[in-house]
Coordinates of C-alpha atoms and ligand atoms in Angstrom, one line a residue:
M1 CA 3.2 -15.0 -5.8
S2 CA 4.4 -16.2 -9.2
V3 CA 1.9 -16.5 -11.9
Y4 CA 2.3 -19.5 -14.3
S5 CA 0.0 -19.6 -17.3
Q6 CA -3.1 -18.3 -18.8
L7 CA -5.8 -20.9 -18.4
Y8 CA -8.7 -19.3 -20.1
E9 CA -9.8 -16.0 -21.7
G10 CA -13.4 -15.1 -21.4
K11 CA -15.3 -12.0 -22.6
A12 CA -14.7 -10.1 -19.4
K13 CA -11.9 -11.9 -17.6
I14 CA -8.7 -13.8 -18.0
L15 CA -8.0 -16.7 -15.6
Y16 CA -4.4 -17.7 -14.7
A17 CA -3.0 -20.6 -12.8
T18 CA -0.9 -19.8 -9.8
D19 CA 1.7 -21.8 -7.8
N20 CA -1.1 -23.3 -5.8
P21 CA -3.4 -25.6 -7.9
E22 CA -6.4 -24.7 -5.6
V23 CA -6.0 -21.0 -6.4
L24 CA -6.6 -19.0 -9.6
L25 CA -6.0 -15.5 -10.5
A26 CA -8.9 -13.6 -12.3
D27 CA -7.8 -10.6 -14.3
F28 CA -10.8 -8.3 -15.0
K29 CA -10.7 -6.7 -18.6
D30 CA -12.0 -3.3 -19.7
D31 CA -13.5 -5.0 -22.7
A32 CA -17.2 -4.9 -23.1
T33 CA -19.4 -7.2 -25.1
A34 CA -23.2 -7.5 -25.6
F35 CA -25.6 -9.7 -27.5
N36 CA -23.4 -12.7 -27.4
A37 CA -20.3 -10.7 -28.4
Q38 CA -22.0 -9.3 -31.6
K39 CA -21.5 -5.8 -30.0
R40 CA -18.0 -5.1 -28.8
G41 CA -16.2 -2.1 -27.1
S42 CA -14.5 -1.1 -24.0
I43 CA -15.4 0.8 -20.8
I44 CA -12.5 2.8 -19.3
D45 CA -11.5 1.2 -15.9
K46 CA -14.3 -1.4 -16.0
G47 CA -11.8 -4.1 -15.0
K48 CA -10.9 -2.3 -11.8
I49 CA -14.4 -1.2 -11.1
N50 CA -16.0 -4.6 -11.5
C51 CA -13.3 -6.4 -9.6
T52 CA -13.5 -4.0 -6.7
I53 CA -17.3 -4.1 -6.6
S54 CA -17.4 -7.9 -6.8
S55 CA -14.6 -8.2 -4.2
Q56 CA -16.7 -6.1 -1.8
L57 CA -19.9 -7.9 -2.5
F58 CA -18.3 -11.3 -2.1
Q59 CA -16.8 -10.2 1.2
Q60 CA -20.3 -9.0 2.4
L61 CA -21.9 -12.2 1.2
E62 CA -19.3 -14.3 3.1
I63 CA -20.2 -12.4 6.2
Y64 CA -23.9 -13.1 5.4
G65 CA -23.1 -16.8 5.3
I66 CA -22.8 -17.5 1.6
K67 CA -19.8 -19.5 0.5
T68 CA -18.0 -17.8 -2.4
H69 CA -14.9 -18.5 -4.4
Y70 CA -13.3 -15.1 -3.3
I71 CA -9.9 -15.2 -1.5
D72 CA -8.5 -11.7 -1.8
S73 CA -7.8 -8.9 -4.3
P74 CA -4.0 -8.3 -4.7
N75 CA -4.7 -5.2 -6.9
P76 CA -7.8 -3.4 -8.0
H77 CA -8.3 -5.4 -11.3
Q78 CA -7.3 -8.8 -10.1
M79 CA -8.9 -11.3 -7.7
R80 CA -7.5 -14.5 -6.3
V81 CA -10.3 -17.1 -6.3
K82 CA -10.6 -20.8 -5.2
A83 CA -10.4 -23.1 -8.3
V84 CA -13.7 -24.4 -9.0
K85 CA -15.4 -26.3 -11.9
I86 CA -18.1 -23.9 -13.2
V87 CA -21.5 -25.5 -13.4
P88 CA -22.6 -24.5 -17.0
I89 CA -25.8 -22.9 -15.8
E90 CA -26.3 -19.1 -15.7
V91 CA -28.8 -18.4 -12.9
V92 CA -30.8 -15.3 -13.4
I93 CA -32.8 -13.8 -10.5
R94 CA -35.4 -11.2 -11.3
N95 CA -37.3 -8.8 -9.0
I96 CA -38.6 -6.5 -11.6
A97 CA -39.5 -7.3 -15.2
A98 CA -36.9 -6.1 -17.7
G99 CA -34.7 -7.4 -20.6
S100 CA -35.5 -10.9 -22.0
L101 CA -38.4 -11.5 -19.5
S102 CA -40.2 -8.5 -20.9
V103 CA -39.4 -9.3 -24.5
Q104 CA -40.5 -13.0 -24.2
T105 CA -43.5 -12.7 -22.0
G106 CA -44.9 -9.1 -22.8
L107 CA -44.7 -8.2 -19.0
P108 CA -44.1 -4.4 -19.1
V109 CA -40.6 -3.3 -18.2
G110 CA -40.8 -2.1 -14.5
T111 CA -43.5 -4.6 -13.5
V112 CA -42.6 -5.5 -9.8
L113 CA -42.7 -9.4 -9.5
K114 CA -44.8 -10.7 -6.6
Q115 CA -41.9 -12.9 -5.7
P116 CA -38.3 -13.3 -7.0
L117 CA -38.1 -15.4 -10.3
V118 CA -35.3 -17.7 -10.5
E119 CA -34.3 -18.9 -14.0
F120 CA -31.7 -21.3 -15.4
Y121 CA -30.0 -20.7 -18.8
Y122 CA -27.5 -22.9 -20.5
K123 CA -24.2 -21.4 -20.3
N124 CA -23.2 -22.0 -24.0
D125 CA -22.1 -19.1 -26.2
Q126 CA -22.6 -21.2 -29.4
L127 CA -26.2 -21.8 -28.6
G128 CA -26.7 -18.2 -27.3
D129 CA -27.3 -19.1 -23.6
P130 CA -30.9 -20.6 -24.1
L131 CA -33.5 -20.7 -21.4
L132 CA -33.5 -24.2 -19.8
T133 CA -36.4 -26.2 -18.5
R134 CA -35.7 -28.3 -15.4
D135 CA -36.1 -31.4 -17.6
R136 CA -33.7 -30.1 -20.3
L137 CA -31.2 -29.4 -17.6
F138 CA -31.3 -33.0 -16.3
L139 CA -31.4 -34.3 -19.8
L140 CA -28.1 -32.5 -20.5
E141 CA -26.8 -33.6 -17.0
L142 CA -25.8 -30.1 -16.2
A143 CA -26.4 -30.6 -12.5
T144 CA -28.0 -33.1 -10.2
P145 CA -31.5 -32.5 -8.6
E146 CA -29.8 -31.9 -5.3
Q147 CA -27.3 -29.4 -6.8
V148 CA -30.1 -27.6 -8.6
D149 CA -32.1 -27.3 -5.3
T150 CA -29.0 -26.0 -3.5
I151 CA -28.3 -23.5 -6.3
H152 CA -31.9 -22.3 -6.3
N153 CA -31.8 -21.7 -2.5
L154 CA -28.5 -20.0 -2.6
A155 CA -29.7 -17.8 -5.4
L156 CA -32.6 -16.6 -3.4
Q157 CA -30.5 -15.9 -0.3
V158 CA -28.0 -14.0 -2.4
N159 CA -30.9 -12.0 -3.8
E160 CA -32.3 -11.3 -0.3
F161 CA -28.9 -10.0 0.8
L162 CA -28.2 -8.0 -2.4
R163 CA -31.5 -6.3 -2.6
G164 CA -31.0 -4.9 0.9
F165 CA -27.4 -4.0 0.1
W166 CA -28.2 -2.2 -3.1
Q167 CA -31.2 -0.4 -1.4
Q168 CA -28.6 1.1 1.0
C169 CA -26.7 2.4 -2.1
G170 CA -30.0 4.1 -3.3
I171 CA -30.0 1.5 -6.1
T172 CA -32.9 -0.9 -7.1
L173 CA -31.8 -4.4 -8.0
V174 CA -33.8 -5.3 -10.9
D175 CA -32.3 -8.6 -11.9
F176 CA -28.9 -10.3 -12.1
K177 CA -27.0 -13.3 -13.2
L178 CA -25.0 -15.7 -10.9
E179 CA -22.7 -18.5 -11.7
F180 CA -21.7 -21.4 -9.3
G181 CA -18.8 -23.8 -9.2
L182 CA -17.8 -27.0 -7.5
D183 CA -14.7 -27.1 -5.4
S184 CA -12.4 -30.2 -4.9
Q185 CA -14.9 -31.4 -2.2
Q186 CA -17.9 -31.0 -4.5
Q187 CA -19.1 -28.1 -2.5
I188 CA -21.1 -25.5 -4.3
L189 CA -19.5 -22.0 -4.2
L190 CA -20.8 -18.8 -5.7
A191 CA -18.4 -17.9 -8.4
D192 CA -17.7 -15.4 -11.4
E193 CA -18.6 -11.8 -10.5
I194 CA -21.3 -9.5 -9.4
S195 CA -21.0 -6.1 -11.0
P196 CA -22.8 -3.6 -13.2
D197 CA -22.0 -6.0 -16.1
T198 CA -24.0 -8.8 -14.5
C199 CA -26.8 -6.9 -12.7
R200 CA -29.5 -4.5 -13.9
L201 CA -29.2 -1.5 -11.4
W202 CA -31.6 1.4 -11.4
D203 CA -31.0 4.6 -9.5
T204 CA -34.0 4.5 -7.0
A205 CA -34.3 8.3 -6.9
E206 CA -34.6 8.7 -10.7
A207 CA -37.9 8.0 -12.5
D208 CA -36.7 8.6 -16.1
P209 CA -36.3 5.0 -17.8
N210 CA -33.1 6.0 -19.4
L211 CA -31.5 8.2 -16.9
R212 CA -32.1 5.7 -14.1
V213 CA -29.9 2.9 -15.7
M214 CA -26.6 2.4 -13.9
D215 CA -25.5 -0.9 -15.5
K216 CA -24.2 -2.5 -18.7
D217 CA -27.6 -1.6 -20.4
R218 CA -26.1 1.8 -20.9
F219 CA -23.6 0.1 -23.2
R220 CA -26.0 -2.4 -24.6
R221 CA -28.5 0.3 -25.5
D222 CA -26.0 3.2 -26.4
L223 CA -27.4 5.3 -23.6
G224 CA -24.1 7.1 -23.1
N225 CA -22.3 8.0 -19.8
V226 CA -21.4 4.4 -19.3
E227 CA -18.1 5.2 -17.4
N228 CA -19.8 7.7 -15.2
A229 CA -22.5 5.2 -14.2
Y230 CA -20.0 2.4 -13.3
Q231 CA -17.9 4.9 -11.3
E232 CA -21.0 6.1 -9.4
V233 CA -22.0 2.5 -8.6
L234 CA -18.5 1.9 -7.3
Q235 CA -18.6 4.9 -5.1
R236 CA -22.0 4.0 -3.6
V237 CA -20.8 0.5 -2.9
L238 CA -17.7 1.7 -1.2
Q239 CA -19.7 4.2 0.9
A240 CA -22.2 1.5 1.9
V241 CA -19.5 -0.9 3.0
E242 CA -17.7 1.8 5.0
S243 CA -20.9 2.7 6.7
K244 CA -21.2 -1.0 7.9
T245 CA -17.7 -0.9 9.5
Ligands
5GP301 P1 -31.7 -10.9 -19.6 O1 -32.1 -12.4 -19.6 O2 -32.8 -10.0 -19.4 O3 -30.9 -10.5 -20.9 O4 -30.6 -10.7 -18.5 C1 -31.0 -10.9 -17.1 C2 -29.9 -10.4 -16.2 O5 -28.8 -11.3 -16.2 C3 -29.3 -9.0 -16.5 O6 -28.9 -8.4 -15.4 C4 -28.0 -9.4 -17.3 O7 -27.0 -8.4 -17.1 C5 -27.6 -10.7 -16.7 N1 -27.1 -11.7 -17.7 C6 -27.7 -12.7 -18.3 N2 -26.9 -13.4 -19.2 C7 -25.7 -12.7 -19.1 C8 -24.4 -12.9 -19.7 O8 -24.2 -13.8 -20.4 N3 -23.4 -12.0 -19.4 C9 -23.7 -10.9 -18.5 N4 -22.6 -10.1 -18.2 N5 -24.8 -10.8 -17.9 C10 -25.9 -11.6 -18.1

């Protein structure tokens, strides 16, 4: 496959065009950013780890019946994906209070939510990805009411699957961020990535609030052992996938 040109460079990935206009190549970077890129660094092998974890999770989600942009992974840090127009909404699903939910509502970190909370944020770095209301979302014409309903339902289904999957890994899925895209037929596909960069993952067997953290919060909060945590998540995902086959 010949690769043509770089289409876009984001904080965690570079997107390339390919010889097929319906197919893009996503190259996962080791660069790490937090707090809207105010904190920058890099995590050794993060690109390979996140690409491999995402590839495995997308394949599992496809088997579960969720349509994703995933095609295949020609090497550990690259993924071929269906070309989609990204809906500029970051969908956050929460099972346990943490992060901005705790900061903004006062709900103590670790509070188990009675039901999953689905939130929409405006995907706009200049504005700092603000929390959206439904009315603001429609005011900005970010998606139609039908698309929002579909995305909301898909987000809950993805959460249902991922909670169980991570549980098999001995990992508690606290919260995570999803992005969706529209293909050439206006079909909504799950896009972007699902990885320790985009999920809060706590080691279920560990009670200590710092030791249990297995995700990007180790980088955000300078908890140390970032690489070890990412590697451990990868190993557990690969084991869980293998045990299914
Ligand atoms: P919070 O709103 O608490 O900061 O984030 C909630 C969840 O969504 C966390 O798992 C976090 O990793 C993920 N998340 C939200 N926004 C972003 C983002 O812009 N980039 C990444 N990588 N993850 C995000």
